[in-house]
Phi, psi and omega in degrees: 000314181292324176297320179295316180296324181287330183275349183300314182299344183271049170098358180287131182286162179303308182300318181294318179298315182295315180294319178295321178297317180297316180294324180292323178292318179298321179295317179295321179295317180294326179290325182281317177254107186303151179296157182305124182242348180240165179298323179297316179297317178295325179295318178295317179299316179296323179295317177299315183294311182293319179294318177296319179297314180296318180298316180295317181296315181296312183298313184291326178291322181294318186256017183304314180300318178295325181289321177299314179296319180297314182297319179294324176293321183293313187277343179284149182243017175257191187256021181293140176272182185294318182294316178295321178296320178297319177296320179296319178296317179296321180294329181286327186206012180074198182296327181295338181297335180284349173245014180293130184084003181292328176298315176296324180294316180293317178299322177289320187289321184302305177291323182295314180293323177297313179297321184296311182290320180292314181293329175299316179296321180292313181297319182294319178298326181284326186272334180299131184098327178275328179225165177303155186301317180296319178296320178298320179296315182293314180295319180297320177297316179295315180293325178295318178297319178293322179298312181294321180294318180296323182286320191248019186298319179303319177293324176298318179295313181298319180298316180294318179295318179294323182289332186248321184252337189257004184297324183283344184275338177063031181259162181267177189302305185296317180295318181294320178297317179297316179296321181295316180293320180294321185276326186238354180090163181296335180297337180296333179291340181247016178291129181087015181297318183298304179297332179293313179297322180291322185283325183286338179301303179291327183297307182282339172299315180286315185296306181285320182295313180296319178298315181294321179295315180295321178296320180293319178295320179295318180294334180274357179287144176297153182302329183265011180291138182298323180294324177294318179295321180295313180290333179294330177288337176261207172240112180305318181297317180293317181295311181293321179296317179296314180295318180295318178295318179295318179295317180296317180294320181297321184280333190238013184301319178303323176297318179298316180298316182295316183290326177291319179293327179293334180286332187252359180191178180294146180204164178293147177293328179267114182297330178294321176295322178296320179294321178297317180296315181296318179297323180288319185274325186243351182092172181278307183290316182270355180244284183297328181247029177291126182080010184294319180300313178294323178299316178295322178296330178275319186293322183301304178292326180298313181293321179297312180297321182300309183288324177296314180296319179297310181297319180294315179296319181295319178295317180297317179293325178295316177298320179295317179296319178295323178295317178297320180295320178295319179295319179294321179295318178295319179296320179295321178295320179295322179293326178288326182282335184300313178298321179298319180295319181293323180293318179295000000 
């Protein structure tokens, strides 16, 4: 890692540096936490992957209309408000327009969410003990977000383009992707990769890190603590997920705006320069934080549903795996006892 950081100033580009850094961290994590070698280890990995995939699909389908409206507000450069934008979207394609691109979103979300939750568990297991627990949670969240973004970025681009530019064309995911590659080249699928990798690092560091920290603090409360009883009447996963999502969106929204605009049009290679230009030309509230209120309105339920669905799926899969293990253990015991019974 230090060799990589020292060689960056000697001509290494931003995308190459970020991807190399991500790969070096993943390699170090894999070296520290050995790959799954037993059935139990593989079962835990599968549970993380399947639970993350289900959580992403459920969450994105539920909040798809809010996300369509949010994306159109972010990438537009005029003064339309949320209600006028909603009417325009409805006029372009009716009620179905609010779920336009949702197939691409779900296809993108399933692998991205699976990679994100699994890699978060891997990174956290590797970092715990090397750094303080809170730091491990924040770093693991950031690296998990970058891992998922690097793997699924072409689908992220197609989804954003379909939600903002392709609604009037009425084309499907594969057809739209083919047209995009034919007209703009394969490089169009990776447009905005640099600001995307930079922006998801702090966002998922706060979202996953804050959620994990709050869950750890909640688990450490005494059984008779008033705060535990209060949170017990609600859903800790939903409450912590909502708060973590709102905090992450509030702190990193300008990065999100810059990376979304980079996907649908020309933009500066340096996201910080893009933010300065937008703030100068459009202002802070109406430029850098355009659509922030609606984004927060979408992120809060989305983050809550994501973590609730993940925790519920993981618990259900864990119970199912434990049931299978008990059945296999009982079957093995019966097979061992059968020869003794026959001999007797």
